[in-house]
Short mmCIF file of C-alpha atoms and ligand atoms in Angstrom, two decimals:
data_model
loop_
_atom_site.label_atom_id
_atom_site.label_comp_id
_atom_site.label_asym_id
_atom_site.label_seq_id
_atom_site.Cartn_x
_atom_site.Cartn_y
_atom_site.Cartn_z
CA UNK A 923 92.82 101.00 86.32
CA UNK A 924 96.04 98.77 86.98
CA UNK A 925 97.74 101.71 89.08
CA UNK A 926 99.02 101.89 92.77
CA UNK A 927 99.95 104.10 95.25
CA UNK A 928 102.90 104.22 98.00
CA UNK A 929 102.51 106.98 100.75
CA UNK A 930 102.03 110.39 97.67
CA UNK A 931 103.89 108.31 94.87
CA UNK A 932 101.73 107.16 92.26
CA UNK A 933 102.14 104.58 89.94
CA UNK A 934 100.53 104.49 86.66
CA UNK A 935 101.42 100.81 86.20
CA UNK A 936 101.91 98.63 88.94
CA UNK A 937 104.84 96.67 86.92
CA UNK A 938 108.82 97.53 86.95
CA UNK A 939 111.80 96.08 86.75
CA UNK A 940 113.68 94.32 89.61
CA UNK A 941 116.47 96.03 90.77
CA UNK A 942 120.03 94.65 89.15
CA UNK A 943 117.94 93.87 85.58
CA UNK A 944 118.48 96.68 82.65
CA UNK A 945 119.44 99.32 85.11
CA UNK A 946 122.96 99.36 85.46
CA UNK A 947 123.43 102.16 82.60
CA UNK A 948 121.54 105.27 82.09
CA UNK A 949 120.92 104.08 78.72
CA UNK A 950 119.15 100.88 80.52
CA UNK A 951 117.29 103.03 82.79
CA UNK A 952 116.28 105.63 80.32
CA UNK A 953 114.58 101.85 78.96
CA UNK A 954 112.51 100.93 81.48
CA UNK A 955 111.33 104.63 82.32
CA UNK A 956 110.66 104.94 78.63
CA UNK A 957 108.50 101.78 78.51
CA UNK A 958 104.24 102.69 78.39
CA UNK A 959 104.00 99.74 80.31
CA UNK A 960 106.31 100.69 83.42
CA UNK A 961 105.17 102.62 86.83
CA UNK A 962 108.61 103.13 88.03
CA UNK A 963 111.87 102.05 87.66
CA UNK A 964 114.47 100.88 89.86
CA UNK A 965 118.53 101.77 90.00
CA UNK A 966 120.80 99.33 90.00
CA UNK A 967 122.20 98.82 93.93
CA UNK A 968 124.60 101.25 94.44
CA UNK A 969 127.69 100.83 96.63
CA UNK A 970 129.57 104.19 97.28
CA UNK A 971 132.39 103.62 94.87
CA UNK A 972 132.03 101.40 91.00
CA UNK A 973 133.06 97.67 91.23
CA UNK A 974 133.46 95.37 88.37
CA UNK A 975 131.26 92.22 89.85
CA UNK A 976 132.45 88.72 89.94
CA UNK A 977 134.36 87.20 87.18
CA UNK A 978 132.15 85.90 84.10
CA UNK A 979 130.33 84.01 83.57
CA UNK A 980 128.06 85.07 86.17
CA UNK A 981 124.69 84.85 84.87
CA UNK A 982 122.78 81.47 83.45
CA UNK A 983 119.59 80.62 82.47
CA UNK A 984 118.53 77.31 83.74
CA UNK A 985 117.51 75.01 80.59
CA UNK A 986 113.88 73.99 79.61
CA UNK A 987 112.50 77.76 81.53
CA UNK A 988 112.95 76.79 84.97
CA UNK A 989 114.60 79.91 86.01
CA UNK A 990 118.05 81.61 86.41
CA UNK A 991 121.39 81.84 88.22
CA UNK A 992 123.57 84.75 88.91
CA UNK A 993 126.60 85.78 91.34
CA UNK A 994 127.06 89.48 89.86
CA UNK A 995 128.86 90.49 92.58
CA UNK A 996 127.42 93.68 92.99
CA UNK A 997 128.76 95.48 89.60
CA UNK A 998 127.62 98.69 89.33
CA UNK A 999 128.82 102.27 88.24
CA UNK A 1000 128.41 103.89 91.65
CA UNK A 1001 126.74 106.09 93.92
CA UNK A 1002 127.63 109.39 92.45
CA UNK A 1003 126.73 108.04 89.10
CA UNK A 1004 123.02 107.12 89.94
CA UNK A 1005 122.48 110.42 92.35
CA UNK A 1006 123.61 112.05 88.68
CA UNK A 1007 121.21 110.05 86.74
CA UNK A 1008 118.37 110.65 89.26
CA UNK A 1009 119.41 114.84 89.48
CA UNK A 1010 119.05 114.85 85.90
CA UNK A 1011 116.10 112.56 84.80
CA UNK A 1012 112.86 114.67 83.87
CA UNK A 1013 110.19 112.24 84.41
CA UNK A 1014 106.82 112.16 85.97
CA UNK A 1015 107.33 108.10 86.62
CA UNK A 1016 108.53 107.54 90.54
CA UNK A 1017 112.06 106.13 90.54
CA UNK A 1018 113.80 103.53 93.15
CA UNK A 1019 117.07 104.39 94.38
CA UNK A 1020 119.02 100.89 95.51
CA UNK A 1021 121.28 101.40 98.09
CA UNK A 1022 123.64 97.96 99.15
CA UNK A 1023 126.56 99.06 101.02
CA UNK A 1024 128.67 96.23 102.12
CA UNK A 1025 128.95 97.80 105.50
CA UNK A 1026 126.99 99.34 107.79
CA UNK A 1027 128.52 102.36 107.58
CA UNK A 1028 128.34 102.34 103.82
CA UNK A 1029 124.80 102.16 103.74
CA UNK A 1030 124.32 105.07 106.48
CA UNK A 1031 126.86 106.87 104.15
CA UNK A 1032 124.82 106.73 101.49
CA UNK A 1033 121.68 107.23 102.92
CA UNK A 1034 122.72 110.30 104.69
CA UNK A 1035 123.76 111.88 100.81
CA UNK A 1036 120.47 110.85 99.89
CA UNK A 1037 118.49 112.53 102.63
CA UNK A 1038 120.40 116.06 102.13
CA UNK A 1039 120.12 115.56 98.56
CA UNK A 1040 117.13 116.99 96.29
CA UNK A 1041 116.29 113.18 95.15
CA UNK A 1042 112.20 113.28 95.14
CA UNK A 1043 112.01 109.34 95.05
CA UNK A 1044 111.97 106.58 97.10
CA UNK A 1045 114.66 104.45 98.45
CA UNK A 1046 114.78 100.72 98.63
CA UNK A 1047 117.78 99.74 101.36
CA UNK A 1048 119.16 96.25 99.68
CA UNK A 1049 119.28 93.68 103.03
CA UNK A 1050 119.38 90.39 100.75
CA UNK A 1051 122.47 90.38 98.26
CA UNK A 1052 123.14 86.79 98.60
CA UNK A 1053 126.78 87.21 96.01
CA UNK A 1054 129.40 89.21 97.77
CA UNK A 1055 132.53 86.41 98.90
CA UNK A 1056 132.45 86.77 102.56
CA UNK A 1057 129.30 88.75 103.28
CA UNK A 1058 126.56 87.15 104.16
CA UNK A 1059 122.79 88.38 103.58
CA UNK A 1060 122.31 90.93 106.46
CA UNK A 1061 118.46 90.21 106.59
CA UNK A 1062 119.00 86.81 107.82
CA UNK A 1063 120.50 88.55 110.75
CA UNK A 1064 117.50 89.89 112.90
CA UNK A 1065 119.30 91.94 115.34
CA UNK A 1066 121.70 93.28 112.78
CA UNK A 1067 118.65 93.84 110.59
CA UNK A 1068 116.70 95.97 113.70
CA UNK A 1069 120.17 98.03 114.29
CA UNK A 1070 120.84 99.23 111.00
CA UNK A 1071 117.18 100.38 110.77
CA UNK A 1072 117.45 102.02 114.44
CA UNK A 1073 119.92 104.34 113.56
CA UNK A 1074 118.96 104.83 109.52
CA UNK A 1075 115.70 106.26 111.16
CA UNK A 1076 117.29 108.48 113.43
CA UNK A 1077 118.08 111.00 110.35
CA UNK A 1078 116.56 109.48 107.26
CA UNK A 1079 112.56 111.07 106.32
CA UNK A 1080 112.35 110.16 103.09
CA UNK A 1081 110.13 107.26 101.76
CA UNK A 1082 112.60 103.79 102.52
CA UNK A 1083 111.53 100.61 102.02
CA UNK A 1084 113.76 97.35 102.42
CA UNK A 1085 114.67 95.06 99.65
CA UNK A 1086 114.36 91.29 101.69
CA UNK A 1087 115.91 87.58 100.65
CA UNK A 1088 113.78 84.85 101.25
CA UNK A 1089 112.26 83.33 104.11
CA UNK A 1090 111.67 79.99 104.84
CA UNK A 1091 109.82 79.41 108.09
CA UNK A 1092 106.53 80.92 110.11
CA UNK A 1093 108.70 81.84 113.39
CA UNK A 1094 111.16 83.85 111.06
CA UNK A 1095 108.21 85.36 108.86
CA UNK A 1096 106.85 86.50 112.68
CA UNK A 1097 110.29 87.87 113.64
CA UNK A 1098 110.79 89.98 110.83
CA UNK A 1099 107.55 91.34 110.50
CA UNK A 1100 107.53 92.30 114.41
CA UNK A 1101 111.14 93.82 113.92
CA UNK A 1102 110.26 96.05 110.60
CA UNK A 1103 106.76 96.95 112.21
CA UNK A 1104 108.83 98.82 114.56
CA UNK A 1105 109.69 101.45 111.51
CA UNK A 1106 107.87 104.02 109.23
CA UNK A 1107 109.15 101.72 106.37
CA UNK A 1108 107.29 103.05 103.09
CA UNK A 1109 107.41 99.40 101.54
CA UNK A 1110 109.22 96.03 101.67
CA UNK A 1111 110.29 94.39 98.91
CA UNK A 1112 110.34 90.78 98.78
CA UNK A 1113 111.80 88.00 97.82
CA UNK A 1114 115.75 88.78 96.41
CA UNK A 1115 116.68 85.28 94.68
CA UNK A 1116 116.86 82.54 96.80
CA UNK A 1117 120.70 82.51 97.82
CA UNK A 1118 123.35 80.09 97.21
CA UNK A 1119 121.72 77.49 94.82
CA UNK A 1120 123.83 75.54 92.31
CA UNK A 1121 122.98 74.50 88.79
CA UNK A 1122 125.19 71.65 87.12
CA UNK A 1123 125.80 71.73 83.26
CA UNK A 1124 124.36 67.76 82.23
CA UNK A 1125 126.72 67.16 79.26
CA UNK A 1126 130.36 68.40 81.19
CA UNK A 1127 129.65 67.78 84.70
CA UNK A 1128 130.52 71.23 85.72
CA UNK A 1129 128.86 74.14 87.29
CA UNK A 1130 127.56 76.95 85.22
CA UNK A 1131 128.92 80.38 86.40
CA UNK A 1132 132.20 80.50 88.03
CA UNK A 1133 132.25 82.81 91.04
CA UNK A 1134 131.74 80.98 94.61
CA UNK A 1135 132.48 77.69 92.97
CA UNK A 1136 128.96 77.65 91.04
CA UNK A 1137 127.09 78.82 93.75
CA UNK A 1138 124.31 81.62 93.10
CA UNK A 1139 120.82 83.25 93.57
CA UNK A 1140 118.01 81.43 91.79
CA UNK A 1141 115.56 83.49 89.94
CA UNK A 1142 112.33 82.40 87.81
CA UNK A 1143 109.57 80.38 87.71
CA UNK A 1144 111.71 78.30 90.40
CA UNK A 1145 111.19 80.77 93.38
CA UNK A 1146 107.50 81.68 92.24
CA UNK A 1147 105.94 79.66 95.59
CA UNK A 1148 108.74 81.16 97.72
CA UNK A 1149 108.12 84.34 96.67
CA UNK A 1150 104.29 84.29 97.01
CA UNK A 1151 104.74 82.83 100.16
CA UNK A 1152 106.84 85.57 101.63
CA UNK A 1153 104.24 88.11 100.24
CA UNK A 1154 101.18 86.77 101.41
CA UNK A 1155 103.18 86.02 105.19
CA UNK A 1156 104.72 89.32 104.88
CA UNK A 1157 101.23 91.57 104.03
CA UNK A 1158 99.34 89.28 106.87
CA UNK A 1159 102.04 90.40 109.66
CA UNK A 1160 103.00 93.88 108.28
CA UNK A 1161 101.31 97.33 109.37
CA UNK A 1162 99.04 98.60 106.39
CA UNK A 1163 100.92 101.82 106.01
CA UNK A 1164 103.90 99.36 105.16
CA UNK A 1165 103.18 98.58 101.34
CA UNK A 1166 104.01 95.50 99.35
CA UNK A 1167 106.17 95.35 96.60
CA UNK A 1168 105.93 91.39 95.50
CA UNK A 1169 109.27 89.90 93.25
CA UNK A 1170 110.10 86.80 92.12
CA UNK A 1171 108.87 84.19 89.50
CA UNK A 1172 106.96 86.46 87.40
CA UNK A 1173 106.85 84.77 83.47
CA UNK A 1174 103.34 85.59 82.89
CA UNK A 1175 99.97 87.60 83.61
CA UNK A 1176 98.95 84.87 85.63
CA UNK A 1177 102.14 85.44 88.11
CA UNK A 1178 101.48 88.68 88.51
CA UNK A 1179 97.56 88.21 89.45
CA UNK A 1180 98.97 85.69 92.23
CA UNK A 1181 101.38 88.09 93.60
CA UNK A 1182 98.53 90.49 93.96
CA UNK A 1183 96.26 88.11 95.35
CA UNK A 1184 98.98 87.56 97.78
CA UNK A 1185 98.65 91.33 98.99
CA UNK A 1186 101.54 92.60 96.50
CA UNK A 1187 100.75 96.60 95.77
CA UNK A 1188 103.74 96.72 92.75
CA UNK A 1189 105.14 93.61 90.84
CA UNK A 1190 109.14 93.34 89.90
CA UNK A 1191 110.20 91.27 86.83
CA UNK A 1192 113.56 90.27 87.29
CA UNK A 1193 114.24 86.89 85.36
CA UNK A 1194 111.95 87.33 82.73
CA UNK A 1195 113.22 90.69 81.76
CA UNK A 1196 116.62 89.45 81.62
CA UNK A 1197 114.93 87.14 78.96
CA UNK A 1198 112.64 88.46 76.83
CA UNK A 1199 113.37 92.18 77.03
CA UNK A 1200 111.33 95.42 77.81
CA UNK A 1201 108.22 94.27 75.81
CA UNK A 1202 108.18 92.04 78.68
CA UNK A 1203 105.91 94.64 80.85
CA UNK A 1204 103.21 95.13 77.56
CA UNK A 1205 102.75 91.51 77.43
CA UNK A 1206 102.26 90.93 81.25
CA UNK A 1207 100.13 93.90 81.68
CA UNK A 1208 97.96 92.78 78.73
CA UNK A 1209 97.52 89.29 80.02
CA UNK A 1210 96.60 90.58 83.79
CA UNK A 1211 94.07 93.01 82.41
CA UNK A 1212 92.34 90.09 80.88
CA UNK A 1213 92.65 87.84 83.87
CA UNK A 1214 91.21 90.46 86.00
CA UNK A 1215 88.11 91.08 83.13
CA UNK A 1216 87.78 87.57 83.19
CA UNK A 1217 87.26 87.35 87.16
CA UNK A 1218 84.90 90.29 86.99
CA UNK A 1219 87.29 92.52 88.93
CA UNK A 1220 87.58 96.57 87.74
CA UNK A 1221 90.11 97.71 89.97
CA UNK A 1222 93.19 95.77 91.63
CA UNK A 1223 92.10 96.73 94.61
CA UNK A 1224 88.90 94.53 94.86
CA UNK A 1225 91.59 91.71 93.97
CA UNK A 1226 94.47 92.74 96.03
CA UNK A 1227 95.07 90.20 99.12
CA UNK A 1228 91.80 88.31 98.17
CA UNK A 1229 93.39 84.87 98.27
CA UNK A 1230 91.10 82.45 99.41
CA UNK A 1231 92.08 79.61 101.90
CA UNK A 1232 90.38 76.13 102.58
C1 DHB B 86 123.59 91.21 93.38
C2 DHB B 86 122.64 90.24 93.56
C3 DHB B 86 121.56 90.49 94.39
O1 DHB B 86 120.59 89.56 94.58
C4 DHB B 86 121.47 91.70 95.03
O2 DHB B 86 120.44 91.94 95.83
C5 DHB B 86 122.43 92.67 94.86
C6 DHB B 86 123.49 92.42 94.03
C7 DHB B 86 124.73 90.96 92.52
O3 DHB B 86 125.23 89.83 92.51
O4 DHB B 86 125.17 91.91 91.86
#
């Protein structure tokens, strides 16, 4: 049975996309839910009002499968239009609400509409979007990071979990964990792309996307270690009530049997969706069921955080 569970959700399948692939549109959404191979989907982050996103081209994929690049810029159709889709949607399958205000204040503006609203789901606050001119990735702030969540807690009951970029040492992996252990967070999500990389075109000498001079978040088989790095460090530190939701570098079955080695409960495809498409989730869940036969393992839950060490 590849299913999970977060606080009284449950997830059929443990795969979905990762938030800002195929779920900008309902049409896109209505994709992913649709999919036999999906356990939930995930909206598009939402700031309160639509914005455009940087100017094109804004998404690349890195020759010879190493991975992507992309400085959206945050486009998306805004709040009101996901808190329609979500009203609307008749569906069994748990759905993600993405919230990334670029304020404080937007994000405690939209949280509060969620709270009083009917939405049933859960709701993943984006800390990590590494594209926005001028803003920088709040969850490399710490104290920042512990305020916003000290007064999002002091109204908001429904199941939140954090969406976080990257981290690249042991103290920082300590000071997160201690700071989100000090929350009823219903999951973390981790890793965003690893901010602020740059990919050069080898025939013209120039960059490849054009907002921030080139500069973008790297997605793909290039952030794989990163990412099951931050999951394993994250699941040793975090409370068990806190759930796991691993993303990043996910191209095949095999990728996803790391990240749940690592401790991941759910598994985002982000890159590879972009890719190859929705049939993207049949394939990996095919090719993790036979890892998993092959390893003698019946549930994910006899593999899940078994990673051995030397
Ligand atoms: C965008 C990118 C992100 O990594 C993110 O978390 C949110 C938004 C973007 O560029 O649209």
């Amino acid at each position: 049975q590849l299913t999970a569970n977060i606080q009284n959700y449950h997830f059929d399948h443990i795969l979905l996309n990762a938030a800002g692939v195929m779920c900008q549109t309902t049409t896109e959404l209505d994709t992913v839910l649709a999919s036999d191979y999906t356990g939930a989907v995930v909206t598009k982050s939402a700031t309160p009002t639509l914005r455009e996103g940087n100017p094109e081209p804004r998404y690349f994929e890195i020759p010879n499968h190493l991975g992507t690049i992309n400085s959206m810029g945050l486009p998306n159709a805004g709040f009101d239009y996901y808190m329609s889709y979500v009203s609307e949607k008749q569906t069994t399958k748990p759905i993600f609400f993405s919230v990334a205000g670029l304020s404080k204040q937007d994000n405690l503006d939209m949280l509060h509409q969620l709270q009083d609203s009917d939405f049933k789901g859960l709701i993943e606050l984006n800390l990590s979007c590494p594209n926005v001119p001028g803003k920088p990735q709040t969850a490399y702030d710490f104290e920042t990071t512990e305020q916003i969540l000290s007064e999002v807690f002091t109204f908001f009951t429904k199941p939140l979990g954090v969406k976080l970029p990257p981290y690249f040492d042991i103290a920082h992996f300590d000071m997160i964990a201690d700071i989100l252990n000090k929350f009823p967070l219903a999951f973390v999500n981790t890793i965003n792309s690893i901010g602020n990389g740059l990919v050069i075109d080898e025939v013209t000498d120039t960059v490849v996307i054009k907002p921030k001079s080139g500069f973008g978040g790297i997605g793909g088989p290039l952030v794989k270690a990163t990412a099951l790095a931050n999951v394993r460090a994250l699941r040793q530190r975090l409370n068990s009530s806190i759930k796991i939701i691993g993303t990043g570098g996910v191209t095949t079955g095999r990728d996803v049997y790391e990240h749940i080695l690592c401790g991941a409960d759910l598994v985002e495809v982000g890159s590879q969706l972009a890719i190859e498409g929705i049939d993207v989730f049949e394939r990996l869940e095919k090719e993790l069921a036979d890892i998993l036969t092959e390893k003698g393992y019946t549930t994910l839950d006899d593999a899940r955080g078994q990673l051995k060490t030397i």
